[in-house]
mmCIF file of C-alpha atoms (C1' of nucleotides) in Angstrom:
data_model
loop_
_atom_site.group_PDB
_atom_site.id
_atom_site.type_symbol
_atom_site.label_atom_id
_atom_site.label_comp_id
_atom_site.label_asym_id
_atom_site.label_seq_id
_atom_site.Cartn_x
_atom_site.Cartn_y
_atom_site.Cartn_z
ATOM 1 C CA MET U 1 -0.051 0.092 -0.038
ATOM 2 C CA ASP U 2 1.496 3.706 -0.844
ATOM 3 C CA LYS U 3 1.523 6.437 1.075
ATOM 4 C CA LYS U 4 -0.999 8.442 0.043
ATOM 5 C CA ASP U 5 -3.644 5.024 0.621
ATOM 6 C CA ILE U 6 -2.201 4.906 4.319
ATOM 7 C CA VAL U 7 -2.839 8.677 5.053
ATOM 8 C CA GLU U 8 -6.242 7.609 4.098
ATOM 9 C CA VAL U 9 -6.314 4.661 6.288
ATOM 10 C CA LEU U 10 -5.205 6.628 9.713
ATOM 11 C CA GLU U 11 -7.688 9.355 8.795
ATOM 12 C CA ARG U 12 -10.207 6.842 8.734
ATOM 13 C CA ILE U 13 -9.434 5.504 11.785
ATOM 14 C CA GLY U 14 -9.755 8.922 13.490
ATOM 15 C CA THR U 15 -13.010 9.683 12.240
ATOM 16 C CA MET U 16 -14.239 6.157 13.147
ATOM 17 C CA MET U 17 -12.702 5.831 16.806
ATOM 18 C CA GLU U 18 -14.630 9.673 17.019
ATOM 19 C CA ILE U 19 -17.628 8.114 16.632
ATOM 20 C CA LYS U 20 -16.734 5.509 18.927
ATOM 21 C CA GLY U 21 -16.283 8.135 21.859
ATOM 22 C CA GLU U 22 -12.749 7.167 22.113
ATOM 23 C CA ASN U 23 -10.070 9.467 23.705
ATOM 24 C CA PRO U 24 -10.184 12.719 21.717
ATOM 25 C CA PHE U 25 -5.995 12.918 22.275
ATOM 26 C CA LYS U 26 -6.023 9.540 20.679
ATOM 27 C CA ILE U 27 -7.912 10.637 17.789
ATOM 28 C CA ARG U 28 -5.543 13.927 17.867
ATOM 29 C CA ALA U 29 -2.650 11.241 17.505
ATOM 30 C CA TYR U 30 -3.695 9.384 14.607
ATOM 31 C CA SER U 31 -5.058 12.530 12.423
ATOM 32 C CA ALA U 32 -1.996 14.358 13.304
ATOM 33 C CA GLY U 33 0.268 11.250 12.233
ATOM 34 C CA ALA U 34 -1.757 10.991 8.853
ATOM 35 C CA ARG U 35 -0.974 14.758 8.353
ATOM 36 C CA THR U 36 2.950 14.178 9.187
ATOM 37 C CA LEU U 37 3.254 11.306 6.957
ATOM 38 C CA GLN U 38 1.372 13.197 4.059
ATOM 39 C CA THR U 39 3.784 16.118 4.533
ATOM 40 C CA MET U 40 6.945 13.832 4.794
ATOM 41 C CA GLU U 41 9.311 14.504 1.909
ATOM 42 C CA GLU U 42 11.154 11.709 1.993
ATOM 43 C CA ASP U 43 10.165 8.419 0.445
ATOM 44 C CA LEU U 44 7.913 5.941 2.774
ATOM 45 C CA GLY U 45 9.687 2.556 1.632
ATOM 46 C CA ASP U 46 13.415 4.416 2.286
ATOM 47 C CA VAL U 47 12.527 5.593 6.114
ATOM 48 C CA ILE U 48 10.787 2.303 6.745
ATOM 49 C CA GLU U 49 13.726 0.097 5.490
ATOM 50 C CA GLU U 50 16.179 2.250 7.413
ATOM 51 C CA GLY U 51 13.668 1.765 10.638
ATOM 52 C CA ARG U 52 13.542 5.315 11.039
ATOM 53 C CA LEU U 53 9.670 6.019 10.999
ATOM 54 C CA GLY U 54 9.473 5.820 15.111
ATOM 55 C CA ASP U 55 12.180 8.825 14.862
ATOM 56 C CA ILE U 56 9.521 10.958 13.211
ATOM 57 C CA PRO U 57 7.759 13.217 16.005
ATOM 58 C CA GLY U 58 4.473 12.465 16.164
ATOM 59 C CA ILE U 59 4.876 8.716 15.039
ATOM 60 C CA GLY U 60 5.479 6.727 18.049
ATOM 61 C CA LYS U 61 5.193 2.950 18.646
ATOM 62 C CA ALA U 62 1.675 1.853 17.832
ATOM 63 C CA LEU U 63 1.631 4.169 14.552
ATOM 64 C CA THR U 64 4.918 2.602 13.266
ATOM 65 C CA GLU U 65 3.794 -0.947 13.449
ATOM 66 C CA LYS U 66 0.613 0.097 12.230
ATOM 67 C CA ILE U 67 2.016 1.830 9.110
ATOM 68 C CA GLU U 68 4.577 -0.740 8.207
ATOM 69 C CA THR U 69 1.914 -3.387 8.576
ATOM 70 C CA LEU U 70 0.153 -1.246 5.836
ATOM 71 C CA TYR U 71 2.964 -0.924 3.870
ATOM 72 C CA ALA U 72 3.963 -4.477 3.673
ATOM 73 C CA THR U 73 0.590 -5.948 3.602
ATOM 74 C CA GLY U 74 -1.882 -3.616 2.534
ATOM 75 C CA GLU U 75 -4.094 -4.561 5.633
ATOM 76 C CA LEU U 76 -4.576 -4.224 8.791
ATOM 77 C CA GLU U 77 -6.624 -6.208 11.559
ATOM 78 C CA PHE U 78 -7.273 -3.052 13.556
ATOM 79 C CA TYR U 79 -8.568 -1.053 11.034
ATOM 80 C CA ASN U 80 -10.665 -4.259 9.401
ATOM 81 C CA LYS U 81 -12.642 -4.605 12.890
ATOM 82 C CA LEU U 82 -13.222 -0.725 13.088
ATOM 83 C CA VAL U 83 -14.634 -0.431 9.873
ATOM 84 C CA ALA U 84 -16.772 -3.599 10.605
ATOM 85 C CA SER U 85 -18.017 -2.005 14.065
ATOM 86 C CA VAL U 86 -18.700 1.528 12.326
ATOM 87 C CA PRO U 87 -22.008 1.675 9.740
ATOM 88 C CA SER U 88 -20.358 3.575 6.760
ATOM 89 C CA GLY U 89 -23.661 5.981 7.270
ATOM 90 C CA LEU U 90 -22.140 7.574 10.453
ATOM 91 C CA MET U 91 -19.061 8.426 8.951
ATOM 92 C CA ASP U 92 -20.980 11.179 6.561
ATOM 93 C CA MET U 93 -23.103 12.417 9.484
ATOM 94 C CA LEU U 94 -19.896 13.953 10.958
ATOM 95 C CA ASP U 95 -19.975 16.572 7.733
ATOM 96 C CA ILE U 96 -23.435 17.944 8.913
ATOM 97 C CA PRO U 97 -22.627 20.889 10.882
ATOM 98 C CA GLY U 98 -23.278 20.686 14.799
ATOM 99 C CA LEU U 99 -23.228 16.925 14.727
ATOM 100 C CA GLY U 100 -19.791 15.459 16.426
ATOM 101 C CA GLY U 101 -18.945 12.079 17.325
ATOM 102 C CA LYS U 102 -20.950 11.913 20.901
ATOM 103 C CA LYS U 103 -24.223 12.843 19.377
ATOM 104 C CA ILE U 104 -24.110 11.020 16.387
ATOM 105 C CA LYS U 105 -23.420 7.996 18.496
ATOM 106 C CA VAL U 106 -26.560 8.691 20.748
ATOM 107 C CA LEU U 107 -28.364 9.069 17.470
ATOM 108 C CA HIS U 108 -27.531 5.508 16.752
ATOM 109 C CA GLU U 109 -28.075 4.021 19.887
ATOM 110 C CA LYS U 110 -31.258 5.711 21.242
ATOM 111 C CA LEU U 111 -33.021 5.694 17.341
ATOM 112 C CA ASP U 112 -31.319 3.738 15.198
ATOM 113 C CA VAL U 113 -29.854 6.245 13.080
ATOM 114 C CA ASP U 114 -26.994 4.790 10.549
ATOM 115 C CA SER U 115 -27.319 7.160 7.585
ATOM 116 C CA ILE U 116 -28.229 10.510 6.723
ATOM 117 C CA GLU U 117 -31.461 9.093 5.088
ATOM 118 C CA THR U 118 -32.927 7.509 8.498
ATOM 119 C CA LEU U 119 -31.548 10.582 10.016
ATOM 120 C CA THR U 120 -33.599 12.725 7.885
ATOM 121 C CA VAL U 121 -36.640 10.610 8.714
ATOM 122 C CA ALA U 122 -36.322 10.897 12.114
ATOM 123 C CA CYS U 123 -36.023 14.177 12.088
ATOM 124 C CA GLN U 124 -39.276 14.835 10.087
ATOM 125 C CA GLU U 125 -40.753 12.642 12.585
ATOM 126 C CA GLY U 126 -39.794 14.944 15.497
ATOM 127 C CA ARG U 127 -37.911 11.928 17.354
ATOM 128 C CA VAL U 128 -34.498 13.900 17.659
ATOM 129 C CA ALA U 129 -36.060 16.861 19.398
ATOM 130 C CA GLU U 130 -37.166 14.275 22.185
ATOM 131 C CA LEU U 131 -33.406 12.976 22.807
ATOM 132 C CA LYS U 132 -31.813 14.361 25.842
ATOM 133 C CA GLY U 133 -29.445 17.071 24.683
ATOM 134 C CA PHE U 134 -31.632 17.750 21.536
ATOM 135 C CA GLY U 135 -34.573 19.847 20.856
ATOM 136 C CA LYS U 136 -36.319 21.711 18.463
ATOM 137 C CA LYS U 137 -33.764 23.735 17.309
ATOM 138 C CA THR U 138 -31.347 20.999 17.081
ATOM 139 C CA GLU U 139 -33.401 19.360 14.959
ATOM 140 C CA GLU U 140 -34.216 21.797 12.209
ATOM 141 C CA LYS U 141 -30.014 22.491 12.397
ATOM 142 C CA ILE U 142 -29.756 19.064 11.522
ATOM 143 C CA LEU U 143 -31.940 19.004 8.129
ATOM 144 C CA SER U 144 -31.015 22.313 6.860
ATOM 145 C CA GLY U 145 -27.966 21.446 7.215
ATOM 146 C CA ILE U 146 -28.269 17.625 5.461
ATOM 147 C CA LYS U 147 -29.879 19.659 2.964
ATOM 148 C CA ASN U 148 -26.766 21.966 2.321
ATOM 149 C CA ARG U 149 -23.891 19.414 3.128
ATOM 150 C CA GLU U 150 -22.260 19.657 -0.118
ATOM 151 C CA ALA U 151 -22.215 23.742 -0.048
ATOM 152 C CA TYR U 152 -21.267 23.365 3.433
ATOM 153 C CA ALA U 153 -18.358 21.111 3.189
ATOM 154 C CA ALA U 154 -17.018 22.479 -0.103
ATOM 155 C CA ARG U 155 -13.919 24.436 0.158
ATOM 156 C CA HIS U 156 -13.384 27.533 -1.747
ATOM 157 C CA LEU U 157 -10.845 28.669 -4.564
ATOM 158 C CA TRP U 158 -8.632 31.768 -3.168
ATOM 159 C CA TRP U 159 -9.694 33.699 -5.757
ATOM 160 C CA ASP U 160 -13.161 33.357 -4.996
ATOM 161 C CA ALA U 161 -12.925 34.241 -1.432
ATOM 162 C CA GLN U 162 -11.031 37.235 -2.468
ATOM 163 C CA SER U 163 -13.883 38.445 -4.586
ATOM 164 C CA MET U 164 -16.365 38.012 -1.630
ATOM 165 C CA VAL U 165 -13.613 39.604 0.573
ATOM 166 C CA LYS U 166 -13.822 42.400 -1.625
ATOM 167 C CA LYS U 167 -17.322 43.064 -0.874
ATOM 168 C CA ILE U 168 -17.429 42.589 2.604
ATOM 169 C CA LEU U 169 -14.272 44.630 3.989
ATOM 170 C CA PRO U 170 -15.224 48.029 2.666
ATOM 171 C CA GLY U 171 -18.384 47.865 4.087
ATOM 172 C CA LEU U 172 -17.121 46.815 7.588
ATOM 173 C CA GLU U 173 -14.434 49.546 7.304
ATOM 174 C CA GLU U 174 -17.341 52.201 6.411
ATOM 175 C CA LEU U 175 -18.763 51.714 10.152
ATOM 176 C CA PRO U 176 -17.886 54.248 12.381
ATOM 177 C CA GLU U 177 -17.730 51.654 15.429
ATOM 178 C CA VAL U 178 -14.842 50.076 13.309
ATOM 179 C CA GLU U 179 -11.801 50.831 14.384
ATOM 180 C CA ARG U 180 -9.350 48.268 12.760
ATOM 181 C CA VAL U 181 -10.587 45.392 10.412
ATOM 182 C CA GLU U 182 -8.552 42.413 8.804
ATOM 183 C CA ALA U 183 -9.683 39.405 6.647
ATOM 184 C CA ALA U 184 -7.988 36.414 8.851
ATOM 185 C CA GLY U 185 -7.972 32.634 8.439
ATOM 186 C CA SER U 186 -6.639 30.371 5.456
ATOM 187 C CA PHE U 187 -7.484 33.346 3.206
ATOM 188 C CA ARG U 188 -4.973 35.459 4.935
ATOM 189 C CA ARG U 189 -2.487 32.722 5.162
ATOM 190 C CA GLY U 190 -2.933 32.778 0.913
ATOM 191 C CA MET U 191 -3.976 28.736 0.977
ATOM 192 C CA GLU U 192 -5.126 27.642 -2.399
ATOM 193 C CA THR U 193 -8.855 27.107 -1.328
ATOM 194 C CA VAL U 194 -10.346 28.746 1.860
ATOM 195 C CA GLY U 195 -12.718 26.976 3.764
ATOM 196 C CA ASP U 196 -14.785 29.962 5.116
ATOM 197 C CA LEU U 197 -14.122 33.687 5.618
ATOM 198 C CA ASP U 198 -12.762 34.850 8.942
ATOM 199 C CA PHE U 199 -13.386 38.628 9.744
ATOM 200 C CA LEU U 200 -11.488 40.570 12.450
ATOM 201 C CA VAL U 201 -12.618 43.737 13.766
ATOM 202 C CA ALA U 202 -11.370 45.799 16.617
ATOM 203 C CA SER U 203 -13.921 48.079 18.341
ATOM 204 C CA SER U 204 -15.375 48.988 21.723
ATOM 205 C CA ASN U 205 -19.043 48.831 20.576
ATOM 206 C CA PRO U 206 -19.405 45.433 18.777
ATOM 207 C CA THR U 207 -23.435 45.075 19.268
ATOM 208 C CA PRO U 208 -23.963 47.528 15.772
ATOM 209 C CA ILE U 209 -21.307 45.990 14.118
ATOM 210 C CA MET U 210 -22.563 42.241 14.754
ATOM 211 C CA ASP U 211 -26.187 43.222 13.361
ATOM 212 C CA TRP U 212 -24.625 45.015 10.683
ATOM 213 C CA PHE U 213 -22.760 41.824 9.797
ATOM 214 C CA THR U 214 -25.770 39.511 10.301
ATOM 215 C CA SER U 215 -28.033 41.176 7.691
ATOM 216 C CA MET U 216 -25.733 41.945 5.120
ATOM 217 C CA ASP U 217 -27.634 41.009 1.542
ATOM 218 C CA GLY U 218 -27.028 37.363 0.184
ATOM 219 C CA ILE U 219 -27.074 35.654 3.676
ATOM 220 C CA VAL U 220 -29.111 32.527 3.882
ATOM 221 C CA GLU U 221 -28.499 31.600 7.583
ATOM 222 C CA VAL U 222 -27.215 33.179 10.588
ATOM 223 C CA THR U 223 -25.616 30.154 12.323
ATOM 224 C CA ALA U 224 -24.378 32.045 15.255
ATOM 225 C CA HIS U 225 -24.906 35.467 16.486
ATOM 226 C CA GLY U 226 -23.344 36.164 19.930
ATOM 227 C CA GLU U 227 -22.100 39.368 21.598
ATOM 228 C CA THR U 228 -18.563 39.249 20.096
ATOM 229 C CA LYS U 229 -19.044 36.507 17.306
ATOM 230 C CA SER U 230 -21.208 35.728 14.783
ATOM 231 C CA SER U 231 -21.284 33.318 11.571
ATOM 232 C CA VAL U 232 -23.263 33.599 8.733
ATOM 233 C CA ARG U 233 -23.901 31.697 5.441
ATOM 234 C CA PHE U 234 -24.346 32.904 1.762
ATOM 235 C CA GLU U 235 -26.086 31.831 -1.279
ATOM 236 C CA GLY U 236 -23.634 29.344 -2.537
ATOM 237 C CA GLY U 237 -22.810 27.902 0.519
ATOM 238 C CA MET U 238 -19.748 30.359 1.686
ATOM 239 C CA GLN U 239 -19.289 30.691 5.156
ATOM 240 C CA ALA U 240 -18.156 34.018 7.497
ATOM 241 C CA ASP U 241 -17.377 34.879 10.685
ATOM 242 C CA LEU U 242 -16.634 37.766 12.655
ATOM 243 C CA ARG U 243 -15.135 38.562 15.851
ATOM 244 C CA VAL U 244 -14.669 41.844 17.455
ATOM 245 C CA VAL U 245 -12.705 42.152 20.176
ATOM 246 C CA PRO U 246 -11.398 45.640 21.888
ATOM 247 C CA SER U 247 -8.535 47.134 20.243
ATOM 248 C CA GLU U 248 -5.555 46.412 22.748
ATOM 249 C CA GLN U 249 -6.381 42.832 21.522
ATOM 250 C CA PHE U 250 -6.559 43.444 18.056
ATOM 251 C CA TYR U 251 -3.163 41.768 16.862
ATOM 252 C CA PHE U 252 -2.997 38.655 19.508
ATOM 253 C CA ALA U 253 -6.506 37.998 17.800
ATOM 254 C CA LEU U 254 -5.304 38.689 14.289
ATOM 255 C CA HIS U 255 -2.430 36.503 14.989
ATOM 256 C CA HIS U 256 -4.836 33.737 16.340
ATOM 257 C CA PHE U 257 -7.699 33.994 14.120
ATOM 258 C CA THR U 258 -4.742 33.625 11.032
ATOM 259 C CA GLY U 259 -3.664 30.172 12.284
ATOM 260 C CA SER U 260 -3.241 27.530 11.346
ATOM 261 C CA LYS U 261 -4.186 25.602 14.345
ATOM 262 C CA ASP U 262 -0.913 24.003 14.631
ATOM 263 C CA HIS U 263 0.863 27.146 14.114
ATOM 264 C CA ASN U 264 -0.764 28.493 17.039
ATOM 265 C CA VAL U 265 -0.663 25.066 19.631
ATOM 266 C CA ARG U 266 3.369 25.867 18.923
ATOM 267 C CA MET U 267 3.365 29.047 19.454
ATOM 268 C CA ARG U 268 1.515 28.972 22.688
ATOM 269 C CA GLN U 269 3.901 25.603 23.766
ATOM 270 C CA LYS U 270 6.414 28.142 23.151
ATOM 271 C CA ALA U 271 4.938 30.681 25.536
ATOM 272 C CA LEU U 272 4.624 27.725 27.908
ATOM 273 C CA SER U 273 7.910 27.282 27.578
ATOM 274 C CA LEU U 274 8.979 30.655 28.882
ATOM 275 C CA GLY U 275 6.634 30.742 32.098
ATOM 276 C CA LEU U 276 3.665 32.802 29.731
ATOM 277 C CA SER U 277 0.350 31.739 28.472
ATOM 278 C CA LEU U 278 -0.614 33.072 25.055
ATOM 279 C CA SER U 279 -4.358 33.318 23.796
ATOM 280 C CA GLU U 280 -6.126 35.275 21.228
ATOM 281 C CA TRP U 281 -6.743 37.709 24.185
ATOM 282 C CA GLY U 282 -2.972 38.522 25.083
ATOM 283 C CA LEU U 283 0.599 37.754 26.414
ATOM 284 C CA ARG U 284 0.215 36.910 30.513
ATOM 285 C CA PRO U 285 2.425 35.132 33.032
ATOM 286 C CA GLU U 286 1.253 31.324 33.285
ATOM 287 C CA GLU U 287 0.338 31.718 36.970
ATOM 288 C CA GLU U 288 -3.460 31.079 37.805
ATOM 289 C CA LYS U 289 -6.458 30.392 35.337
ATOM 290 C CA ASP U 290 -7.002 34.159 35.223
ATOM 291 C CA SER U 291 -7.765 34.218 31.593
ATOM 292 C CA SER U 292 -10.260 36.566 31.640
ATOM 293 C CA ARG U 293 -10.748 38.984 28.919
ATOM 294 C CA LYS U 294 -8.307 41.370 30.251
ATOM 295 C CA ALA U 295 -5.419 42.850 28.540
ATOM 296 C CA GLY U 296 -2.231 41.122 29.540
ATOM 297 C CA PRO U 297 0.927 42.831 30.709
ATOM 298 C CA VAL U 298 2.364 42.593 27.432
ATOM 299 C CA GLU U 299 0.953 45.015 24.799
ATOM 300 C CA ALA U 300 1.294 44.462 20.861
ATOM 301 C CA ASN U 301 0.862 46.969 18.475
ATOM 302 C CA SER U 302 1.776 44.502 15.430
ATOM 303 C CA GLU U 303 2.027 41.009 15.252
ATOM 304 C CA GLU U 304 5.910 41.399 14.987
ATOM 305 C CA ASP U 305 5.619 42.476 18.726
ATOM 306 C CA ILE U 306 3.784 39.174 19.503
ATOM 307 C CA PHE U 307 6.814 37.426 17.943
ATOM 308 C CA LYS U 308 9.495 39.285 19.257
ATOM 309 C CA ALA U 309 7.660 39.171 22.854
ATOM 310 C CA LEU U 310 8.554 35.239 22.433
ATOM 311 C CA GLY U 311 12.512 35.725 21.262
ATOM 312 C CA LEU U 312 11.401 34.548 17.577
ATOM 313 C CA GLN U 313 11.714 35.975 14.324
ATOM 314 C CA TYR U 314 8.594 37.550 12.411
ATOM 315 C CA VAL U 315 6.602 34.665 10.501
ATOM 316 C CA PRO U 316 4.758 35.874 7.892
ATOM 317 C CA PRO U 317 0.964 34.325 7.733
ATOM 318 C CA SER U 318 1.721 32.029 4.520
ATOM 319 C CA LEU U 319 4.525 30.253 6.220
ATOM 320 C CA ARG U 320 2.096 29.660 9.753
ATOM 321 C CA GLU U 321 1.592 25.844 9.034
ATOM 322 C CA GLY U 322 2.970 24.324 11.988
ATOM 323 C CA MET U 323 5.462 22.891 10.213
ATOM 324 C CA GLY U 324 8.501 23.650 12.087
ATOM 325 C CA GLU U 325 8.551 27.521 10.973
ATOM 326 C CA VAL U 326 8.277 28.457 15.083
ATOM 327 C CA GLU U 327 11.528 26.317 15.746
ATOM 328 C CA ALA U 328 12.841 27.847 12.552
ATOM 329 C CA ALA U 329 12.005 31.224 14.265
ATOM 330 C CA GLU U 330 13.810 31.004 17.166
ATOM 331 C CA ARG U 331 17.208 32.922 16.807
ATOM 332 C "C1'" DT V 1 2.843 8.170 34.318
ATOM 333 C "C1'" DG V 2 0.284 12.422 33.625
ATOM 334 C "C1'" DG V 3 -0.464 16.259 30.246
ATOM 335 C "C1'" DC V 4 -2.111 17.332 25.904
ATOM 336 C "C1'" DG V 5 -4.287 24.840 23.455
ATOM 337 C "C1'" DG V 6 -7.356 28.108 24.631
ATOM 338 C "C1'" DT V 7 -11.628 30.532 24.019
ATOM 339 C "C1'" DA V 8 -17.105 31.219 22.143
ATOM 340 C "C1'" DC V 9 -21.838 29.873 21.208
ATOM 341 C "C1'" DT V 10 -25.614 26.384 21.941
ATOM 342 C "C1'" DG V 11 -29.198 23.652 24.166
ATOM 343 C "C1'" DC X 1 -22.841 21.990 31.825
ATOM 344 C "C1'" DA X 2 -21.443 18.942 27.531
ATOM 345 C "C1'" DG X 3 -21.134 19.305 23.083
ATOM 346 C "C1'" DT X 4 -19.175 21.391 18.886
ATOM 347 C "C1'" DA X 5 -17.023 24.397 16.243
ATOM 348 C "C1'" DC X 6 -13.412 28.025 15.123
ATOM 349 C "C1'" DC X 7 -7.906 29.284 14.542
ATOM 350 C "C1'" DG B 1 -2.424 7.629 20.493
ATOM 351 C "C1'" DC B 2 2.676 10.598 21.705
ATOM 352 C "C1'" DC B 3 6.022 12.646 24.546
ATOM 353 C "C1'" DA B 4 8.926 14.485 28.582
#
DNA sequence: TGGCGGTACTG
DNA sequence: CAGTACC
DNA sequence: GCCA
């Protein structure tokens, strides 16, 4: 079995374990292993032959054995058993927004739901709303999620994302309450494809901004509308999130929402190693769990300041993929 | 053997 | 509060 | 699950 197929098997193992209600850290280990393998530049056969698979960060004893078995035989008992124990229809249900492993498990056990089709019927008959932890609103959200799941799951070309950004950004800039605004996320990182749009605004008066954002033209659904965070979906399936933060936290939040997740995790680990705690709200001494929405003692008037405070060289958005750039910036 | 990133919104 | 989602 |  070649590398591409093995990556897929590892990803599927992670997905199935999610539905089985496995330990989330274990699940993460599998998807991290899959990603590591995928981005490995060396030839997999060479690495295995030289017995160096386990030397790769994130690949330990268990994953090494499984990868080697798959490479040599194309079969894996552990995987086969998992496949046999998880109805394939349940895997599709993870694409529905609002449904994760836990809820899918409940739906399967209590209502015998085992596919999108049976889930649709269960919702239409109102059986889902009666479940503990579910409700009328959940039920409606599931039905609309099913109807639009292709649009939801689709990623968009950067170019298409940019044309959306060009429409939304000027509107935000014009609002008198908006002090600063940027598009963040994978769009800012310049990824070839963009999952959804992330806008970040600095303001001390979020409410009118949130209201404007959730009532733009072309919105078909407001999926969240809170005090500082809202999500909407447009015709055609593009999703956009808006966050509003106080201006002294703007660059921390911009860094955070530009991501990637892996990059953020490394940056936070780097902070912890210095006795500091980094979040979207600021950089503060680790100490107690006082991660309230207050600015930390460290000020940032640019993203550069954040890297500087951690003793790192500046890493531009396009390199923030958690693939060693943080380590490379030490010096 | 214990810890694993930190936060917002929903029901 | 637990679950889901986001980077 | 992996790692220190």
